[in-house]
Structures are given as structure tokens and as C-alpha cells.
DNA sequence: TTGTACGCGTTATCAC
DNA sequence: GTGATAACGCGTACAA
């Protein structure tokens, strides 16, 4: 696997490496014929400039890195497709890594990408990530970093989000309007901003409608299907069923749904369900799940455009937080039976 | 964003770069105290050797590349997790790229990874990929390449597969045993090996049971949910419903299922359904979908181990094809109602 | 035990 | 319009 280098081409053509280089970098100071001839033979020999060497020299690589917590759920993959769309068009390669919701892996990934001299990074923090000192240092040294969804207040970077508070509020209000009284919230880890915001939306919707939020009605659950299953099983075992549950995300809602179905309980009827961060899954399951949809594709595109802008206007940088609009897709899982 | 280099550390410590280098590469020819002291200050300064420069010098990078067609469906993400598990443990970084089912992007991705001097690659071909000349050249030059699932006969590399023919055969036979007579097959593009194998399994299962395969009963559909929807709509419109459908994969089966449900048809009852390449989706939808499960995680691990072996035993290489076992998970969508 | 010098594949800056 | 050379950051053979 010998890579053909600029020297090989130079030797073959009996000219100097700089001439070859010029041919590829399309400067004016080269005769058109020479250029064409060089390009032709280079192509024939299968030569192309080695980007690593170029990166080493130029201290930038035309590559950007993306680190996401997972891609079991379709959410992050869909965001990444949006990212790639933008960068592909602009001549960048996108390197993707996943932290598997681990802080250690996340940091390793970030450092690996840094070492590959990516020109910038797009990052969504892992569940475990509390300490953002390293990222703070990167940012303070001017490294272009854009965060989305799983962001941190401590970092002064571009951010792309949806208004978790607002949409959690609407989702809860929707359940209230349907006439449900005893509404529980399956929440995510308190350390995550979006998790906290969604919880606050839940609480404030109750407040607006002068409803109490009981002590036991907010249950820290987690983010995966298994977490939803576990908590639902507990509730059934304790015979402490709510009318309705607003879950921090779709997987926990789906976990709850599966346990409810297995126990012969009706959705809605016995328990209504609303999720968050809709993926195509929500429409496929039975009953179809009411859920807040995030514009995954758009999140990716927006983050990419912000990073691109930062890359190209190196000097001026004012951290910007873009809040994209979500949407509450009402489906069967949260209907009031007496109405339908 | 000035990267700290070996020179910075050397200057600070008033010694030569080679001493620093030695400290990091842990040779015998350095005093332990010197080494410790260097490592300490280097660490304090935030220095770590630049892997790009190292790669350029050593012509290898301790990185491996993965290119998959897509990651909307959970199949490839699950495989990738298996891959990462192995390589992480062995000190390799994994760079992931997706071709978006496009031959052009796939080739670009492969070249980009090659240019990053990845030590090897794991690849699953895109739908469009017919021409494998470039990959053939890589292989003939000794570049370590492992294929999985979407493979090509023309390439003499390690391969990881499941026996598509066998499991399609079993899946079809299952429908026959349930008493279904008029069974259709939603097939994938004929150019794909797995697609062809599954189709042949479908045909031969009929042959074994002395059943005819009508001309119209094999329908080239595609691989995505939308494809299944489209073909199902056509069948309903033409009033040409089969008893049962064996679909080339889960998304097409799910597409068919959604259209059937929308039209008020029963699954099973009016039409039974069997899918292939099960992901966790199959259990979540309603009715639960009978499907052939592939050991996604294991596919990834196996491909990774084969590549690792090839990387470490450079000399001897005999292309190996590992056929992993699948499993037919029988669920509600293919039951015979009179039996249940 | 440590330092010097070269090469990995490029591009930019000088000469010519 | 073209060629020689330094530099990017590192590892290592060789000299000291």
C-alpha cells in the first residue's frame, strides 16, 4: 500500500515538486499546457495530494468533527445528516464519533479529533459530562465549537436548541386540557439542562392552571426505554397509577407504554402518554404516541451553518444561541376517551 | 488555538526534542528521573504528541475507518457499536462516515479515510455501488479491508455475513407452514447480493413444498419504509391482495403494515407479514412483526476482530468469510388466525 | 544518557 | 515560468 507522492510524479515528469504542487493549487504562475499535462499524468498514476501533510503545514484540515452521545435512537443520526449536508456542500469532510454517554469517551473523542486537526467541532454532551473545563479551555483559545441540545451554560459558544421549557409546558397543558388530573412526569437526570427545563415546564403548566404538583408525581427516571419500563413497573406494583404521564423523551414513554400494554392497561383510558423529541418511531408504535417533535434535520443544518460562519470569519465572534421551533404532534396516546 | 509542540517543551526544559520524544516513547535509553520530569512538565503544559505528524512519519495512524450506507435505521449504528467496542479496547480510534446510499459519497469517504492514513477499513456497500474497481485496487495493494452485509463477490477480503438465503428460506417456509397459499415477496434491488439471496430463498422454499411462484408475486420494491408503502398501495388499488408477504427487510414490511392498517385491513387475517433484519423496532410496532434477527452487535465485533487480525499479522492473509447465525423471531404479524 | 540531523509529503518563499 | 529550500511536528539512526 505505497502511497504515490508528489515526488513520484516529479521524477516521472522530470520536473521539480514545486511545479507539481503549483499545478494542483492552480496558481497563475504556471503554463497551462504544463499544468494540464501534469494533472493528466498525476491522475493516471493515481496521485492526489496527501491532506495530512497539507494539514501539518497549514495547521488546518478542512475537516470537522462531530461527537454525539449515542446513535441507537434515530435522533442524533438525523441531526448528523443535516450537518453533513451543509459541510459536504462546502468541501469539508465530517468525522463522526460517539461517546456512548460516557464522559471519558467523550473527552477522548474530542482530543482525538483535535489531534486530527479538525478545524472545528460540533458537540452534544454525554449524560455523565459535568466537568467542562477542557472544553472551556478550547473555547477560550479560540477553537470553534458549536453545541446542540445537550449544552452547558458554562461554555460561551454558539448553541442550537429548542425551547424545552416552552414545549414541555405545552405538552403538559395539552394533558390538562384533555381533562387529566393526576399527571406524572418521568424526568431525566437533573444535571442535564434540557431535562431540568422540561421539568420546569411541567411544573409551571400546573401552576398556571392552579393545579398542585404532588411530591411523588415527578419521578427521576432516566432516558432509555429500560428506564421507562422500570419506573412503570414500580408504579403498577405500588398500585399508584396516574391518569397521564408526560415523559422527558420518547424512549421512556415507549418503555412505559410497553409495560402498560403487557399489564393489560389501556393507553389512553387507564393511562395517557406524551413523549418528547419525536423520531419516526412515535408514529409507528401502537397506539401512536403524542410527542414534541424537534426539527432534527434543521438542528444539524443550523449548527453546521453557525460553525461554518465561525470558521470563515475568524476574527469577530459573538456567541449566538439559536432556538428552533418544535411542534406538539397530538396522537392517540393522549386522547380523552370520553371526547372521542 | 496554538498547539503545544515538542519544541515548546524542549525549550522550556532546556533539552533537545529527541529527549522529549524518548520520554514519551518509553525507550530504555533515558534516565528514569529525566523521563518522569519531562512527562510531568509536558502534562502540565498540556502537551501531547501530534498523531498526524506521527502518522506522516510512520505511515500509519492507529485509526480505522468505517463507512456505512446510512444510519436512519438502527441496524448500522448497532453494528458500529460492536466495532467500536473491539477497537477501543485495542487502542484504535474509529472514524465513521456515511455514504447516504450514494456511490460517489462512498468513494469520497473511502478516499478521505485513506488520506487520513487509517490503518484499515470496514465497509458496507451502498445501494448504488456496482463498480468496485477502486476497492479492488486497494485490496490488491494489500490495504486491509473488511466487508459486512453489503459485500461484493469481486473483492477478496474478509467478509461477515449471515446466510440470507437460508433465513429467507426459513421465513418463507414459516408462512407456508402457517397455511398461507398466496405469498408475495417484496424484494430489494437485484444488484445487491443479499437481496438476490433472500429472493432465491423465497423461491426455493416454494419449490421444496411444490408450490408455484407466480410471475406477479415477486415485486421489486426497494429498501425503505416509503417503498413498502408505495407497493402496498398499488396492490390494494389493483385489488390483488396476497395472504401473506415476505419483505426483504423490516422497513418495507413496516411500510406495508402502515398502509394496510390505514385501509382497515387486518394483520394477520387479511395479510400476514414477515420482515428481515430485525431491529428493536419490530417488537414495538403493532402488531409485533415476525422478522429474521441479525446479530448486529456480533457482526460488528466479528468484522473488527478480523480486521484487527489482519492489521497485526501483516504477512499472511487468507480471505475469510464468516457466516453468523440469524434467528426467526415469530410474532403476531404472521400467525394463522384459525390456529390462534 | 543525551544531542544532531534527516525524512515523512506538502506548500510558500525565494531565487533564477 | 520553473527550481531549490525551509517549515509543519515528530521519531530515530547516528554521533557525542
mmCIF file of C-alpha atoms in Angstrom, chain B residues 10-338:
data_model
loop_
_atom_site.group_PDB
_atom_site.id
_atom_site.type_symbol
_atom_site.label_atom_id
_atom_site.label_comp_id
_atom_site.label_asym_id
_atom_site.label_seq_id
_atom_site.Cartn_x
_atom_site.Cartn_y
_atom_site.Cartn_z
ATOM 1 C CA UNK B 10 12.171 21.164 24.841
ATOM 2 C CA UNK B 11 12.722 24.895 25.104
ATOM 3 C CA UNK B 12 11.094 25.060 28.493
ATOM 4 C CA UNK B 13 13.250 22.226 29.784
ATOM 5 C CA UNK B 14 16.412 23.286 28.043
ATOM 6 C CA UNK B 15 16.927 19.981 26.383
ATOM 7 C CA UNK B 16 16.610 18.584 22.904
ATOM 8 C CA UNK B 17 13.439 17.441 21.243
ATOM 9 C CA UNK B 18 14.691 13.909 20.953
ATOM 10 C CA UNK B 19 14.898 13.595 24.711
ATOM 11 C CA UNK B 20 11.283 14.613 24.983
ATOM 12 C CA UNK B 21 10.378 12.188 22.254
ATOM 13 C CA UNK B 22 12.210 9.414 24.048
ATOM 14 C CA UNK B 23 10.381 10.145 27.264
ATOM 15 C CA UNK B 24 7.087 9.663 25.514
ATOM 16 C CA UNK B 25 8.107 6.575 23.611
ATOM 17 C CA UNK B 26 9.473 4.932 26.684
ATOM 18 C CA UNK B 27 12.741 3.550 25.415
ATOM 19 C CA UNK B 28 15.434 2.233 27.664
ATOM 20 C CA UNK B 29 17.884 4.907 26.745
ATOM 21 C CA UNK B 30 16.622 7.566 29.090
ATOM 22 C CA UNK B 31 17.125 8.207 32.781
ATOM 23 C CA UNK B 32 14.045 7.494 34.784
ATOM 24 C CA UNK B 33 14.147 10.824 36.587
ATOM 25 C CA UNK B 34 14.547 12.738 33.347
ATOM 26 C CA UNK B 35 11.642 10.853 31.922
ATOM 27 C CA UNK B 36 9.371 11.489 34.877
ATOM 28 C CA UNK B 37 10.263 15.128 34.984
ATOM 29 C CA UNK B 38 9.601 15.557 31.280
ATOM 30 C CA UNK B 39 6.290 13.757 31.455
ATOM 31 C CA UNK B 40 5.249 15.890 34.381
ATOM 32 C CA UNK B 41 6.009 19.237 32.785
ATOM 33 C CA UNK B 42 4.642 18.101 29.435
ATOM 34 C CA UNK B 43 1.449 17.170 31.130
ATOM 35 C CA UNK B 44 1.358 20.448 32.961
ATOM 36 C CA UNK B 45 1.857 22.341 29.706
ATOM 37 C CA UNK B 46 -0.914 20.327 28.093
ATOM 38 C CA UNK B 47 1.385 18.770 25.541
ATOM 39 C CA UNK B 48 0.695 15.525 23.791
ATOM 40 C CA UNK B 49 2.429 14.234 20.666
ATOM 41 C CA UNK B 50 0.660 15.195 17.467
ATOM 42 C CA UNK B 51 -0.658 11.998 15.942
ATOM 43 C CA UNK B 52 -0.773 13.496 12.478
ATOM 44 C CA UNK B 53 2.923 14.147 12.400
ATOM 45 C CA UNK B 54 3.465 10.706 13.799
ATOM 46 C CA UNK B 55 1.235 9.184 11.133
ATOM 47 C CA UNK B 56 3.068 11.005 8.408
ATOM 48 C CA UNK B 57 6.328 9.642 9.678
ATOM 49 C CA UNK B 58 5.267 6.111 10.482
ATOM 50 C CA UNK B 59 2.799 5.820 7.625
ATOM 51 C CA UNK B 60 0.130 4.506 9.903
ATOM 52 C CA UNK B 61 -2.246 6.169 12.290
ATOM 53 C CA UNK B 62 -3.777 3.763 14.802
ATOM 54 C CA UNK B 63 -7.079 4.739 13.328
ATOM 55 C CA UNK B 64 -9.535 2.654 11.411
ATOM 56 C CA UNK B 65 -12.348 3.886 9.215
ATOM 57 C CA UNK B 66 -15.918 2.692 8.904
ATOM 58 C CA UNK B 67 -18.195 3.557 6.003
ATOM 59 C CA UNK B 68 -21.848 2.555 6.108
ATOM 60 C CA UNK B 69 -24.703 3.398 3.741
ATOM 61 C CA UNK B 70 -26.956 5.068 6.287
ATOM 62 C CA UNK B 71 -27.871 5.276 9.907
ATOM 63 C CA UNK B 72 -31.509 6.102 9.914
ATOM 64 C CA UNK B 73 -32.366 2.508 10.654
ATOM 65 C CA UNK B 74 -30.807 1.218 13.845
ATOM 66 C CA UNK B 75 -29.079 -1.633 12.053
ATOM 67 C CA UNK B 76 -25.804 0.050 11.155
ATOM 68 C CA UNK B 77 -25.481 2.037 14.367
ATOM 69 C CA UNK B 78 -25.728 -1.204 16.300
ATOM 70 C CA UNK B 79 -23.024 -2.783 14.167
ATOM 71 C CA UNK B 80 -20.805 0.238 14.687
ATOM 72 C CA UNK B 81 -21.103 -0.055 18.438
ATOM 73 C CA UNK B 82 -19.792 -3.607 18.155
ATOM 74 C CA UNK B 83 -16.898 -2.382 16.042
ATOM 75 C CA UNK B 84 -16.011 0.378 18.446
ATOM 76 C CA UNK B 85 -16.060 -1.958 21.379
ATOM 77 C CA UNK B 86 -13.264 -4.051 19.916
ATOM 78 C CA UNK B 87 -11.100 -1.232 18.645
ATOM 79 C CA UNK B 88 -11.412 0.898 21.698
ATOM 80 C CA UNK B 89 -10.066 -1.933 23.761
ATOM 81 C CA UNK B 90 -7.076 -2.210 21.438
ATOM 82 C CA UNK B 91 -6.092 1.412 21.342
ATOM 83 C CA UNK B 92 -7.548 2.359 17.978
ATOM 84 C CA UNK B 93 -9.760 5.304 17.162
ATOM 85 C CA UNK B 94 -12.757 4.684 14.924
ATOM 86 C CA UNK B 95 -13.706 7.223 12.276
ATOM 87 C CA UNK B 96 -17.233 6.806 10.973
ATOM 88 C CA UNK B 97 -18.610 8.083 7.708
ATOM 89 C CA UNK B 98 -21.881 7.501 5.902
ATOM 90 C CA UNK B 99 -22.367 7.308 2.169
ATOM 91 C CA UNK B 100 -26.056 8.047 2.225
ATOM 92 C CA UNK B 101 -26.524 5.130 -0.189
ATOM 93 C CA UNK B 102 -24.554 7.032 -2.818
ATOM 94 C CA UNK B 103 -21.645 5.531 -4.717
ATOM 95 C CA UNK B 104 -19.995 8.912 -5.187
ATOM 96 C CA UNK B 105 -20.114 9.730 -1.482
ATOM 97 C CA UNK B 106 -18.932 6.273 -0.603
ATOM 98 C CA UNK B 107 -15.881 6.602 -2.787
ATOM 99 C CA UNK B 108 -15.191 10.084 -1.460
ATOM 100 C CA UNK B 109 -15.442 8.797 2.078
ATOM 101 C CA UNK B 110 -13.111 5.920 1.392
ATOM 102 C CA UNK B 111 -10.562 8.227 -0.179
ATOM 103 C CA UNK B 112 -10.835 10.704 2.665
ATOM 104 C CA UNK B 113 -10.176 7.945 5.168
ATOM 105 C CA UNK B 114 -7.295 6.642 3.074
ATOM 106 C CA UNK B 115 -5.838 10.131 3.097
ATOM 107 C CA UNK B 116 -6.179 10.196 6.847
ATOM 108 C CA UNK B 117 -3.974 7.137 6.697
ATOM 109 C CA UNK B 118 -6.358 4.883 8.516
ATOM 110 C CA UNK B 119 -4.693 1.525 9.019
ATOM 111 C CA UNK B 120 -7.722 -0.363 7.761
ATOM 112 C CA UNK B 121 -11.352 -0.007 6.864
ATOM 113 C CA UNK B 122 -14.677 -1.706 7.444
ATOM 114 C CA UNK B 123 -17.149 -1.155 4.677
ATOM 115 C CA UNK B 124 -20.734 -1.960 3.799
ATOM 116 C CA UNK B 125 -21.522 -1.055 0.207
ATOM 117 C CA UNK B 126 -24.133 1.464 -0.827
ATOM 118 C CA UNK B 127 -27.150 0.553 -2.926
ATOM 119 C CA UNK B 128 -25.665 2.241 -5.940
ATOM 120 C CA UNK B 129 -22.250 0.630 -5.798
ATOM 121 C CA UNK B 130 -21.702 -1.587 -8.831
ATOM 122 C CA UNK B 131 -18.173 -0.620 -9.712
ATOM 123 C CA UNK B 132 -15.684 -1.906 -7.148
ATOM 124 C CA UNK B 133 -12.524 -1.368 -9.208
ATOM 125 C CA UNK B 134 -11.111 1.177 -6.810
ATOM 126 C CA UNK B 135 -11.606 -1.108 -3.833
ATOM 127 C CA UNK B 136 -10.164 -3.973 -5.816
ATOM 128 C CA UNK B 137 -7.021 -1.958 -6.378
ATOM 129 C CA UNK B 138 -6.769 -1.127 -2.691
ATOM 130 C CA UNK B 139 -7.098 -4.777 -1.771
ATOM 131 C CA UNK B 140 -4.547 -5.878 -4.348
ATOM 132 C CA UNK B 141 -2.094 -3.370 -2.883
ATOM 133 C CA UNK B 142 -2.589 -5.031 0.459
ATOM 134 C CA UNK B 143 -4.808 -2.470 2.125
ATOM 135 C CA UNK B 144 -6.724 -4.149 4.982
ATOM 136 C CA UNK B 145 -10.403 -4.034 4.140
ATOM 137 C CA UNK B 146 -13.274 -5.950 5.721
ATOM 138 C CA UNK B 147 -16.788 -6.031 4.268
ATOM 139 C CA UNK B 148 -20.016 -6.847 6.015
ATOM 140 C CA UNK B 149 -23.573 -7.499 4.840
ATOM 141 C CA UNK B 150 -23.422 -5.419 1.693
ATOM 142 C CA UNK B 151 -20.471 -7.247 0.183
ATOM 143 C CA UNK B 152 -19.191 -7.916 -3.314
ATOM 144 C CA UNK B 153 -18.031 -11.219 -4.757
ATOM 145 C CA UNK B 154 -15.376 -9.450 -6.748
ATOM 146 C CA UNK B 155 -13.419 -8.451 -3.666
ATOM 147 C CA UNK B 156 -11.107 -10.886 -1.977
ATOM 148 C CA UNK B 157 -11.364 -9.659 1.577
ATOM 149 C CA UNK B 158 -12.585 -10.841 4.913
ATOM 150 C CA UNK B 159 -16.370 -10.781 4.937
ATOM 151 C CA UNK B 160 -19.011 -11.023 7.639
ATOM 152 C CA UNK B 161 -22.474 -12.115 6.652
ATOM 153 C CA UNK B 162 -25.486 -14.006 7.706
ATOM 154 C CA UNK B 163 -26.887 -16.672 5.434
ATOM 155 C CA UNK B 164 -29.539 -14.606 3.727
ATOM 156 C CA UNK B 165 -30.654 -17.475 1.523
ATOM 157 C CA UNK B 166 -31.180 -19.837 4.426
ATOM 158 C CA UNK B 167 -33.085 -17.419 6.604
ATOM 159 C CA UNK B 168 -35.257 -16.184 3.759
ATOM 160 C CA UNK B 169 -35.980 -19.833 3.077
ATOM 161 C CA UNK B 170 -36.980 -20.425 6.705
ATOM 162 C CA UNK B 171 -39.048 -17.259 6.868
ATOM 163 C CA UNK B 172 -40.958 -18.263 3.739
ATOM 164 C CA UNK B 173 -41.377 -21.817 4.960
ATOM 165 C CA UNK B 174 -42.787 -20.454 8.210
ATOM 166 C CA UNK B 175 -45.521 -18.705 6.206
ATOM 167 C CA UNK B 176 -46.173 -21.888 4.245
ATOM 168 C CA UNK B 177 -46.462 -23.917 7.441
ATOM 169 C CA UNK B 178 -48.964 -21.389 8.741
ATOM 170 C CA UNK B 179 -51.130 -22.407 5.822
ATOM 171 C CA UNK B 180 -50.744 -19.345 3.646
ATOM 172 C CA UNK B 181 -51.019 -20.057 -0.085
ATOM 173 C CA UNK B 182 -50.709 -16.803 -1.970
ATOM 174 C CA UNK B 183 -47.445 -15.410 -0.694
ATOM 175 C CA UNK B 184 -45.777 -12.361 -2.218
ATOM 176 C CA UNK B 185 -42.201 -11.188 -1.871
ATOM 177 C CA UNK B 186 -41.275 -7.532 -1.643
ATOM 178 C CA UNK B 187 -37.719 -7.737 -2.925
ATOM 179 C CA UNK B 188 -34.812 -5.294 -2.859
ATOM 180 C CA UNK B 189 -32.725 -4.165 -5.820
ATOM 181 C CA UNK B 190 -31.461 -7.129 -7.788
ATOM 182 C CA UNK B 191 -27.927 -5.782 -7.840
ATOM 183 C CA UNK B 192 -27.484 -6.390 -4.126
ATOM 184 C CA UNK B 193 -26.269 -9.824 -3.197
ATOM 185 C CA UNK B 194 -28.312 -10.110 -0.028
ATOM 186 C CA UNK B 195 -31.379 -9.049 -1.898
ATOM 187 C CA UNK B 196 -30.870 -11.723 -4.524
ATOM 188 C CA UNK B 197 -30.154 -14.377 -1.919
ATOM 189 C CA UNK B 198 -33.307 -13.586 0.002
ATOM 190 C CA UNK B 199 -35.297 -13.754 -3.190
ATOM 191 C CA UNK B 200 -33.794 -17.149 -4.020
ATOM 192 C CA UNK B 201 -34.622 -18.410 -0.552
ATOM 193 C CA UNK B 202 -38.186 -17.316 -1.120
ATOM 194 C CA UNK B 203 -38.351 -19.150 -4.454
ATOM 195 C CA UNK B 204 -36.704 -22.355 -3.255
ATOM 196 C CA UNK B 205 -38.942 -22.642 -0.205
ATOM 197 C CA UNK B 206 -41.858 -22.671 -2.597
ATOM 198 C CA UNK B 207 -40.130 -25.234 -4.774
ATOM 199 C CA UNK B 208 -39.491 -27.548 -1.815
ATOM 200 C CA UNK B 209 -43.156 -27.513 -0.958
ATOM 201 C CA UNK B 210 -44.158 -27.936 -4.599
ATOM 202 C CA UNK B 211 -45.770 -24.531 -4.724
ATOM 203 C CA UNK B 212 -45.713 -22.304 -7.769
ATOM 204 C CA UNK B 213 -44.161 -18.861 -7.683
ATOM 205 C CA UNK B 214 -46.357 -16.737 -9.899
ATOM 206 C CA UNK B 215 -44.933 -14.121 -12.138
ATOM 207 C CA UNK B 216 -46.505 -11.284 -10.254
ATOM 208 C CA UNK B 217 -45.673 -12.482 -6.785
ATOM 209 C CA UNK B 218 -42.157 -11.100 -6.656
ATOM 210 C CA UNK B 219 -42.219 -7.337 -6.630
ATOM 211 C CA UNK B 220 -39.033 -5.282 -6.730
ATOM 212 C CA UNK B 221 -39.795 -2.757 -4.047
ATOM 213 C CA UNK B 222 -36.759 -1.064 -2.558
ATOM 214 C CA UNK B 223 -35.463 -0.915 0.979
ATOM 215 C CA UNK B 224 -37.146 1.979 2.728
ATOM 216 C CA UNK B 225 -40.480 2.444 4.501
ATOM 217 C CA UNK B 226 -41.747 4.595 1.647
ATOM 218 C CA UNK B 227 -41.075 1.809 -0.852
ATOM 219 C CA UNK B 228 -43.160 -0.657 1.107
ATOM 220 C CA UNK B 229 -45.960 1.880 1.389
ATOM 221 C CA UNK B 230 -45.979 2.576 -2.324
ATOM 222 C CA UNK B 231 -46.136 -1.059 -3.402
ATOM 223 C CA UNK B 232 -48.780 -1.917 -0.853
ATOM 224 C CA UNK B 233 -50.925 0.947 -2.066
ATOM 225 C CA UNK B 234 -50.639 -0.365 -5.609
ATOM 226 C CA UNK B 235 -51.709 -3.841 -4.545
ATOM 227 C CA UNK B 236 -54.716 -2.531 -2.681
ATOM 228 C CA UNK B 237 -55.681 -0.304 -5.599
ATOM 229 C CA UNK B 238 -55.437 -3.229 -8.018
ATOM 230 C CA UNK B 239 -57.369 -5.404 -5.613
ATOM 231 C CA UNK B 240 -54.630 -8.007 -5.830
ATOM 232 C CA UNK B 241 -54.023 -8.859 -2.173
ATOM 233 C CA UNK B 242 -51.897 -11.847 -1.175
ATOM 234 C CA UNK B 243 -52.451 -13.900 2.006
ATOM 235 C CA UNK B 244 -49.010 -13.063 3.205
ATOM 236 C CA UNK B 245 -45.944 -11.009 2.315
ATOM 237 C CA UNK B 246 -42.312 -11.809 2.963
ATOM 238 C CA UNK B 247 -40.473 -8.498 2.786
ATOM 239 C CA UNK B 248 -36.769 -8.098 2.037
ATOM 240 C CA UNK B 249 -36.343 -6.082 5.230
ATOM 241 C CA UNK B 250 -38.216 -4.566 8.149
ATOM 242 C CA UNK B 251 -38.718 -1.067 6.803
ATOM 243 C CA UNK B 252 -40.552 -2.298 3.690
ATOM 244 C CA UNK B 253 -42.630 -4.623 5.852
ATOM 245 C CA UNK B 254 -43.451 -1.752 8.174
ATOM 246 C CA UNK B 255 -44.375 0.470 5.237
ATOM 247 C CA UNK B 256 -46.759 -2.215 4.018
ATOM 248 C CA UNK B 257 -48.142 -2.599 7.518
ATOM 249 C CA UNK B 258 -48.916 1.086 7.861
ATOM 250 C CA UNK B 259 -50.819 1.169 4.582
ATOM 251 C CA UNK B 260 -52.736 -1.977 5.461
ATOM 252 C CA UNK B 261 -53.761 -0.545 8.824
ATOM 253 C CA UNK B 262 -54.822 2.727 7.253
ATOM 254 C CA UNK B 263 -57.027 0.778 4.858
ATOM 255 C CA UNK B 264 -58.652 -1.092 7.708
ATOM 256 C CA UNK B 265 -57.148 -4.436 6.712
ATOM 257 C CA UNK B 266 -56.110 -6.904 9.385
ATOM 258 C CA UNK B 267 -52.574 -8.159 10.032
ATOM 259 C CA UNK B 268 -52.652 -11.117 10.096
ATOM 260 C CA UNK B 269 -56.016 -12.167 8.812
ATOM 261 C CA UNK B 270 -56.233 -10.229 5.623
ATOM 262 C CA UNK B 271 -52.491 -10.137 5.050
ATOM 263 C CA UNK B 272 -49.725 -11.705 7.138
ATOM 264 C CA UNK B 273 -46.293 -10.063 7.237
ATOM 265 C CA UNK B 274 -42.717 -11.206 7.771
ATOM 266 C CA UNK B 275 -39.708 -8.910 7.715
ATOM 267 C CA UNK B 276 -35.942 -9.331 7.781
ATOM 268 C CA UNK B 277 -33.016 -7.711 9.605
ATOM 269 C CA UNK B 278 -34.734 -7.136 12.805
ATOM 270 C CA UNK B 279 -34.060 -4.109 14.910
ATOM 271 C CA UNK B 280 -35.760 -3.225 18.168
ATOM 272 C CA UNK B 281 -38.464 -1.609 16.057
ATOM 273 C CA UNK B 282 -40.025 -4.948 15.193
ATOM 274 C CA UNK B 283 -41.187 -5.515 18.762
ATOM 275 C CA UNK B 284 -42.506 -2.023 19.296
ATOM 276 C CA UNK B 285 -44.922 -1.756 16.439
ATOM 277 C CA UNK B 286 -48.445 -3.120 16.348
ATOM 278 C CA UNK B 287 -48.852 -5.922 15.599
ATOM 279 C CA UNK B 288 -45.355 -7.054 16.555
ATOM 280 C CA UNK B 289 -43.558 -8.036 13.379
ATOM 281 C CA UNK B 290 -42.231 -11.520 12.717
ATOM 282 C CA UNK B 291 -38.720 -10.990 11.451
ATOM 283 C CA UNK B 292 -35.306 -12.516 10.909
ATOM 284 C CA UNK B 293 -32.945 -11.124 13.523
ATOM 285 C CA UNK B 294 -29.342 -10.463 12.680
ATOM 286 C CA UNK B 295 -26.801 -10.332 15.497
ATOM 287 C CA UNK B 296 -25.872 -6.718 14.779
ATOM 288 C CA UNK B 297 -23.510 -6.318 17.671
ATOM 289 C CA UNK B 298 -21.794 -9.573 16.845
ATOM 290 C CA UNK B 299 -21.422 -8.637 13.194
ATOM 291 C CA UNK B 300 -19.562 -5.527 14.260
ATOM 292 C CA UNK B 301 -17.371 -7.355 16.722
ATOM 293 C CA UNK B 302 -16.512 -10.065 14.213
ATOM 294 C CA UNK B 303 -15.650 -7.632 11.449
ATOM 295 C CA UNK B 304 -13.493 -5.695 13.872
ATOM 296 C CA UNK B 305 -11.662 -8.798 15.080
ATOM 297 C CA UNK B 306 -10.960 -9.917 11.511
ATOM 298 C CA UNK B 307 -9.558 -6.514 10.658
ATOM 299 C CA UNK B 308 -7.501 -6.412 13.819
ATOM 300 C CA UNK B 309 -6.033 -9.790 12.988
ATOM 301 C CA UNK B 310 -5.169 -8.611 9.513
ATOM 302 C CA UNK B 311 -3.533 -5.479 10.898
ATOM 303 C CA UNK B 312 -1.366 -7.377 13.310
ATOM 304 C CA UNK B 313 -0.368 -10.280 11.079
ATOM 305 C CA UNK B 314 0.562 -8.263 8.043
ATOM 306 C CA UNK B 315 2.237 -11.086 6.186
ATOM 307 C CA UNK B 316 -0.155 -13.967 5.939
ATOM 308 C CA UNK B 317 -3.612 -13.221 4.673
ATOM 309 C CA UNK B 318 -6.273 -15.678 3.602
ATOM 310 C CA UNK B 319 -9.634 -14.062 2.905
ATOM 311 C CA UNK B 320 -12.199 -15.463 5.238
ATOM 312 C CA UNK B 321 -15.973 -15.310 5.115
ATOM 313 C CA UNK B 322 -17.683 -15.613 8.460
ATOM 314 C CA UNK B 323 -21.341 -16.555 8.306
ATOM 315 C CA UNK B 324 -23.112 -15.705 11.520
ATOM 316 C CA UNK B 325 -26.326 -17.234 12.639
ATOM 317 C CA UNK B 326 -29.623 -15.408 12.431
ATOM 318 C CA UNK B 327 -32.886 -16.245 14.104
ATOM 319 C CA UNK B 328 -36.523 -16.151 13.076
ATOM 320 C CA UNK B 329 -38.500 -14.346 15.730
ATOM 321 C CA UNK B 330 -42.101 -15.379 15.253
ATOM 322 C CA UNK B 331 -44.583 -12.762 16.406
ATOM 323 C CA UNK B 332 -48.170 -11.838 15.875
ATOM 324 C CA UNK B 333 -47.920 -10.451 12.341
ATOM 325 C CA UNK B 334 -47.541 -13.895 10.770
ATOM 326 C CA UNK B 335 -49.816 -16.045 12.927
ATOM 327 C CA UNK B 336 -52.544 -18.131 11.327
ATOM 328 C CA UNK B 337 -55.696 -16.844 12.923
ATOM 329 C CA UNK B 338 -57.510 -20.197 12.777
#
